[in-house]
Every structure is written in structure tokens, then in C-alpha cells.
Coordinates of C-alpha atoms in Angstrom, one line a residue:
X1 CA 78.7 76.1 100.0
X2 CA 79.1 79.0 98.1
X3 CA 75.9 79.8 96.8
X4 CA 74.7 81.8 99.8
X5 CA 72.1 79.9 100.5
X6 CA 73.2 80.1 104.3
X7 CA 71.1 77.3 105.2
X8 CA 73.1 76.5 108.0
X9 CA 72.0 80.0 109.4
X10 CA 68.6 78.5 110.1
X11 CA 69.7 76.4 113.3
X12 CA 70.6 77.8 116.6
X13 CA 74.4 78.3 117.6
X14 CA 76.1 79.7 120.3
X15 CA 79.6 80.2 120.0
X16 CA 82.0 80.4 123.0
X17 CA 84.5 82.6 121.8
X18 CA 86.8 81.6 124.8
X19 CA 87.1 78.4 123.3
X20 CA 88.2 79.8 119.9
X21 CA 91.9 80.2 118.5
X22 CA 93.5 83.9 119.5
X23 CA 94.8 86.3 116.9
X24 CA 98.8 85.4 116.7
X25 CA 100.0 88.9 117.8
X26 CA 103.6 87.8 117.4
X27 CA 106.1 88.8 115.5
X28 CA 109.6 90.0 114.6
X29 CA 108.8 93.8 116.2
X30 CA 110.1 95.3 112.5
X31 CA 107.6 97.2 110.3
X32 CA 108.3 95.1 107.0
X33 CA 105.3 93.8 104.8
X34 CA 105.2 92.4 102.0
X35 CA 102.7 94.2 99.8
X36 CA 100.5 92.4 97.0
X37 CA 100.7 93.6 93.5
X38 CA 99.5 97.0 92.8
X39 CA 96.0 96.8 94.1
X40 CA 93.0 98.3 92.0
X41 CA 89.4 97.6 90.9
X42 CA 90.6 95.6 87.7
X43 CA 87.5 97.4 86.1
X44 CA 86.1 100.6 85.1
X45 CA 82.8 101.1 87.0
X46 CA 79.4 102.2 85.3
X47 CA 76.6 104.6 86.3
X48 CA 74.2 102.9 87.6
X49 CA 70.3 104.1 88.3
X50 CA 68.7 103.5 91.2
X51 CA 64.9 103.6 91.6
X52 CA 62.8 106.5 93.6
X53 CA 61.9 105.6 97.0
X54 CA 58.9 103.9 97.3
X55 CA 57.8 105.8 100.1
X56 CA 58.3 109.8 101.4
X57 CA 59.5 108.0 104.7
X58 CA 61.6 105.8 102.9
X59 CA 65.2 106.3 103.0
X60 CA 68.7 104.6 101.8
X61 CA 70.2 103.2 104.4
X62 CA 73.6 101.9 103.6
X63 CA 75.4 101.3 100.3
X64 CA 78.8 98.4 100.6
X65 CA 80.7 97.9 97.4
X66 CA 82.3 94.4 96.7
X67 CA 85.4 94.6 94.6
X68 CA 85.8 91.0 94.7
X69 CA 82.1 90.4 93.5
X70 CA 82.2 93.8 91.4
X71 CA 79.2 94.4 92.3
X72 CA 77.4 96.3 95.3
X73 CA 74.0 96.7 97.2
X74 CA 72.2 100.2 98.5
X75 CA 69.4 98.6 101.3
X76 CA 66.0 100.4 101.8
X77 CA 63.6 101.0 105.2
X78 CA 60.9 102.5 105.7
X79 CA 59.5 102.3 109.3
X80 CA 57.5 105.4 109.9
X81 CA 53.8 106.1 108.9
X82 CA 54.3 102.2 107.8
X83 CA 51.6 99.6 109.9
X84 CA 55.5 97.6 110.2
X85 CA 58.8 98.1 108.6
X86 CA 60.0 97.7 105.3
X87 CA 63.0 96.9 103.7
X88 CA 64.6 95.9 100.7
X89 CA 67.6 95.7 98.5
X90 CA 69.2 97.3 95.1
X91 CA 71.9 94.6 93.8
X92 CA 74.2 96.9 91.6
X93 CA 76.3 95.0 88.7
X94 CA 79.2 97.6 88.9
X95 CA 80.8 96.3 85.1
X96 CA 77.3 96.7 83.5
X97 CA 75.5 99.6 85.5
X98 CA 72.3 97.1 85.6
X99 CA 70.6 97.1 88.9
X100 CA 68.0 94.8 90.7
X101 CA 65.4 96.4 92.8
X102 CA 63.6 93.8 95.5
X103 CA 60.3 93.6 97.1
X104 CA 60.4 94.6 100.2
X105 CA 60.2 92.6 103.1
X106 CA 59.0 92.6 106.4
X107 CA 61.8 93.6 108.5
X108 CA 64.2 96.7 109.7
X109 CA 67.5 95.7 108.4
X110 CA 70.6 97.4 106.7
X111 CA 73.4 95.1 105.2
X112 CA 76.2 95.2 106.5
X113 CA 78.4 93.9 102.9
X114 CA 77.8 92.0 100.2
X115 CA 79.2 88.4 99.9
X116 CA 81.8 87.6 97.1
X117 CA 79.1 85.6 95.6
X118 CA 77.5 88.6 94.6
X119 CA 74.4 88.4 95.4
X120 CA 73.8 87.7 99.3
X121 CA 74.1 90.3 101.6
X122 CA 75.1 90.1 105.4
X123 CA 72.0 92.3 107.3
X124 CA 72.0 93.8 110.5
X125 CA 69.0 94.7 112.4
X126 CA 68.2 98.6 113.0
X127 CA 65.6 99.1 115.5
X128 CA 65.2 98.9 118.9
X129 CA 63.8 96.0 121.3
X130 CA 61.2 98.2 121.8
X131 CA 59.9 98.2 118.5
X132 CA 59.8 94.1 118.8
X133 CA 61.6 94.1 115.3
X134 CA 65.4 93.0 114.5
X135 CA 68.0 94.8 116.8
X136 CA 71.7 95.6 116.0
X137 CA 72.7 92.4 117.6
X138 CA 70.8 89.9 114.8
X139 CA 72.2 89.4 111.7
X140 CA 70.7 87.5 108.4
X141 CA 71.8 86.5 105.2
X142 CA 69.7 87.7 102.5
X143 CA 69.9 86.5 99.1
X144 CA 68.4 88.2 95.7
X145 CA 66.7 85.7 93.8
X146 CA 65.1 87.9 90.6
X147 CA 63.0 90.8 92.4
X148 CA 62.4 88.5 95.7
X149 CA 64.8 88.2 98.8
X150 CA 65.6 84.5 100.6
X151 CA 66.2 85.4 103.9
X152 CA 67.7 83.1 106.4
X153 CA 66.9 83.0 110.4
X154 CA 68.4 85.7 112.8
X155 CA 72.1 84.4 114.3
X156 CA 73.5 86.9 117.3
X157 CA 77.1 86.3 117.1
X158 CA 78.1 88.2 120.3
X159 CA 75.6 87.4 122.8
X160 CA 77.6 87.8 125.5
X161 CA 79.1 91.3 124.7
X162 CA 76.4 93.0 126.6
X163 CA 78.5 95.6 129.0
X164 CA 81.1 97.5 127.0
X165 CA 82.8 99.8 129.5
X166 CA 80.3 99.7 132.2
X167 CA 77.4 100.5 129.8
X168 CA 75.2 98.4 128.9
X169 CA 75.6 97.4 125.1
X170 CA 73.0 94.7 123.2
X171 CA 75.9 93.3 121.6
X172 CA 76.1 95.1 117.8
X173 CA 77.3 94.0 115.1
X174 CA 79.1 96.8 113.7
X175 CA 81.3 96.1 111.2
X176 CA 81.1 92.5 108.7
X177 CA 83.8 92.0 105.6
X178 CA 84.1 88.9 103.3
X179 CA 87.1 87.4 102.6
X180 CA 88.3 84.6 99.8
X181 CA 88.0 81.2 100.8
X182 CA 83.9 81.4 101.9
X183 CA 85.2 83.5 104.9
X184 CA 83.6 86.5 106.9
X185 CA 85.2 88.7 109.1
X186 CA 82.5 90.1 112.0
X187 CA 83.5 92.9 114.7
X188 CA 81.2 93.6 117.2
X189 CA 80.8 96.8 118.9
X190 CA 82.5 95.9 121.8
X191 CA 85.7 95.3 119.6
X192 CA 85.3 91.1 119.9
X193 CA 87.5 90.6 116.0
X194 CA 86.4 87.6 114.6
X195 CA 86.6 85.3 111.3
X196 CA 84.1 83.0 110.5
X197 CA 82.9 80.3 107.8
X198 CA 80.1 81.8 105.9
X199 CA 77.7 78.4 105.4
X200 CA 78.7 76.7 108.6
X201 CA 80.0 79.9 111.2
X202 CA 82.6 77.6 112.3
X203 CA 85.0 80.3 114.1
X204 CA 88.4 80.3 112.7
X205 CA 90.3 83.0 115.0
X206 CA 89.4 85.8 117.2
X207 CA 90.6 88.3 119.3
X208 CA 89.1 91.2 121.4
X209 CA 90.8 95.3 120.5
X210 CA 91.0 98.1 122.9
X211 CA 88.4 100.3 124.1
X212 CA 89.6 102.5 121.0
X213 CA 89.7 100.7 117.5
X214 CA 89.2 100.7 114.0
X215 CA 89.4 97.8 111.1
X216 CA 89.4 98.1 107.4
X217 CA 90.2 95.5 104.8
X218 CA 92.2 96.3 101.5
X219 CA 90.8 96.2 97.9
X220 CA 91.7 92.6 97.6
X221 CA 90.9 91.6 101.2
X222 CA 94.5 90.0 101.4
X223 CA 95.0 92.1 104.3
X224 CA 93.2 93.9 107.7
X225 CA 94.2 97.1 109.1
X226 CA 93.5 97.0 112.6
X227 CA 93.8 99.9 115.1
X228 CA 94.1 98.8 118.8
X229 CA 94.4 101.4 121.2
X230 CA 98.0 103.0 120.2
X231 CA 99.3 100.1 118.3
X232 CA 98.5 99.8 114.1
X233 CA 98.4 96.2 113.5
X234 CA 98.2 94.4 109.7
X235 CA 96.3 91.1 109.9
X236 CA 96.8 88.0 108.0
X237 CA 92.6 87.4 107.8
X238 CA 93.5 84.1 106.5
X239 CA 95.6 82.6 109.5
X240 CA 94.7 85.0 112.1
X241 CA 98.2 86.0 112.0
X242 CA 100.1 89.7 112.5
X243 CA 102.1 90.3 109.6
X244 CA 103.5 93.8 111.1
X245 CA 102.9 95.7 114.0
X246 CA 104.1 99.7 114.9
X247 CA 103.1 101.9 117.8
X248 CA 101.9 105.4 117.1
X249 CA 104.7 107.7 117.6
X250 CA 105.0 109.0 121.0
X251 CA 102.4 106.8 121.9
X252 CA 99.6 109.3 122.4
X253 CA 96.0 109.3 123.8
X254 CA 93.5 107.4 121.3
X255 CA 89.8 108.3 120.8
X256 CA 87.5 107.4 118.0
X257 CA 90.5 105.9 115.3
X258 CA 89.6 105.2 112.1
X259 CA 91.6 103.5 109.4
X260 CA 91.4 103.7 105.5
X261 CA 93.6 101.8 102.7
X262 CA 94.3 103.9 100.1
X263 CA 93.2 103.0 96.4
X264 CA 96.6 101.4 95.8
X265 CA 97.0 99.3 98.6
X266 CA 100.6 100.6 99.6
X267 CA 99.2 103.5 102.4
X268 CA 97.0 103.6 105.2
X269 CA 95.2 106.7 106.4
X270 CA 94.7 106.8 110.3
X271 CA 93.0 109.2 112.2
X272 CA 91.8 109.6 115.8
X273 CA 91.4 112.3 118.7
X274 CA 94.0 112.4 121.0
X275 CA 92.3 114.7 123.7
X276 CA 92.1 113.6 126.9

């Protein structure tokens, strides 16, 4: 459903992502895409207040904007001078400027986006297994009901994407965007690029990037930018499919990429660190 309920969260699933469709890397070798119209917000957004913290130690974690949803959410911890960690939400109404401040909750999470329902938000866990509490490798749906938070069981996606280069890695989540269709795309922090359902996690496609990568989705979500190593790929999230593909020019060294759409949705801004 789309109501973010994310009941099916609640039950145990490991996913074999060997067993799951690959990312159709094929195509016709020419850089030709077929843009959507003009892309832009559709809306002008309005100020919108948030509350002090509730605590000195307390601190803003992340903020994610939904343009689909119009709306975004700022996530709250405190986990210092604190008998155990706190965290809540701020659900912004980006047309109206009204804002929704939780309770907090027993937990150390940030969200990782805001679902096009506009009001659950995909959490990742920010402390340490030391610490006992939720690590980088849980996530959690958390939906705002009034000033209260419904927060479904932990789910680790990657469980197996614990060495990442001959380090050991505790399989992070490190990047999450919805998509139309009760879809969510999940890349993990070993570069594992996958697309889920959001009630059932029934994996649609995957495919695993380069030790060097970078993903961003376009105002619409109609499209993913994808940086794999020296190649710029744009994704069909939909099918799984590569809709045009071009190698950086003279095909240099890539470190630390990172990939933006431009407000319009006709430009991509890529940048990396080519020494060796």
C-alpha cells in the first residue's frame, strides 16, 4: 500500500541479491536522451520555522526534500549527556511553511528521504555496535502520525556487503530515493544499486558500481545519474534500464565522484579527484 504503514517491514527478510534481475547496461553506445519537460518544483516554497533544540547536545542531523511529496523532513539526536538516545522528526509542508515537530523516540537514527506519501521517512541508524543502538546498516520506516512517530522493525538490506575493498564495512546504507510507482531506490556503501517495492521489498533490479561512484535522481525522479568508475550512466529507475551511457573524456583516474542535476533537469554537474 501506499500509506506507509510499512507493515510488511515488521517480518524478517533476507534478500539474495544474486538471484535478483541486473541493471540492463546495454545500449546503442550514442549519447542521446530523451529529456522530460522542463523540470522544476511546480511550486513556490515557503519559510518554514523550525523549533529550538530540545537539548544543548541536540543537533539536526539531516534535512531531505521531497519534490514529489512537496514536502520535507529535518531529523533530530541527541545522544550525549542523554541516559539513551533521542531522536525525532520535523515534517515540513513546503507549499504552506506549517511544520510538525515529534516526540522523540528512543533511538539514533537520521532519515535517509522522505517517501512520496509525505509523511514516512526511510531512517538509517547512526551509532556504533558498541553503543548497542541502531547501526548504519538498519533501516526503518518511520511514519508521523500528529506529534507521535509509527516506527516499523529494523530491515538490513545489505547484509552481506561486509568487506568493501579489503576493509571491513558493516554494510551502510548510504544513500535511499523514492520513486513513482511505490518504489525506492537503496545504495549501499559498498556501491550494491538497488530498487525495491516500498510495502513488500520485493527487489525489482540491481546492480553493483565501481569502487568510485556517485548517484543522484532528477527533480521528477524519472531519471538516475549514476557515476561508475569513468563511465556516466543515465538509469531508467523504472525498468532497470540504461538510457545513455558516455565515458569521461580521456578516461582519467576517478576518486570520490559526485553527481548533481541541475534545477532544470537538462545538465549534470560531475565532479571527482583524479590524483593517483
Amino acid at each position: 500500500s501506499s500509506d506507509g504503514s510499512g507493515s510488511g517491514w515488521n517480518s524478517p527478510l533476507v534478500i539474495d541479491w544474486e538471484d535478483v534481475e541486473e541493471l540492463d547496461r546495454s545500449f546503442d553506445g550514442e549519447w542521446k536522451l530523451e529529456l522530460p519537460g522542463q523540470s522544476d518544483l511546480g511550486f513556490t516554497a515557503k519559510r518554514a520555522t523550525l523549533n529550538k533544540t530540545s537539548n544543548f547536545f541536540e543537533n539536526i542531523r539531516r534535512l531531505e526534500v521531497n519534490p514529489i511529496a512537496k514536502r520535507a523532513v529535518v531529523g533530530y539526536t541527541v545522544s550525549f549527556s542523554v541516559p539513551k538516545p533521542q531522536s525525532r522528526l520535523a515534517l515540513i509542508d513546503l507549499v504552506t511553511g506549517k511544520t510538525t515537530h515529534t516526540a522523540p523516540v528512543e533511538a539514533d537514527m537520521s532519515p535517509l528521504c522522505l517517501l512520496n506519501d509525505g509523511s514516512t521517512a526511510v531512517m538509517f541508524g547512526s551509532s556504533d555496535e558498541r553503543k548497542g543502538f541502531e547501526t548504519p546498516d538498519q533501516i526503518q520506516l518511520w511514519r508521523v502520525n500528529g506529534k507521535k512517530v509509527v516506527r516499523t522493525e529494523s530491515w538490513i538490506p545489505f547484509p552481506d556487503e561486509v568487506e568493501k575493498w579489503g576493509k571491513e564495512t558493516n554494510g551502510a546504507v548510504r544513500y535511499a530515493v523514492p520513486i513513482p510507482e511505490d518504489k525506492l531506490i537503496l545504495l549501499s556503501e559498498n556501491g550494491l544499486l538497488a530498487c525495491i517495492d516500498v510495502e513488500t521489498r520485493k527487489p525489482w533490479w540491481h546492480t553493483k558500481l565501481s569502487s568510485a561512484f556517485a548517484v543522484d535522481a532528477s527533480i521528477d525522479r524519472s531519471l538516475l545519474a549514476v557515476v561508475d568508475g569513468k563511465s556516466i550512466m543515465i538509469v531508467n529507475p523504472q525498468t532497470g534500464t540504461v538510457k545513455s551511457s558516455v565515458f569521461l573524456e580521456g578516461e582519467p583516474h576517478v576518486a570520490w565522484p559526485h553527481v548533481r542535476w541541475s534545477p532544470s533537469g537538462t545538465k549534470l554537474l560531475v565532479g571527482f579527484t583524479n590524483e593517483m
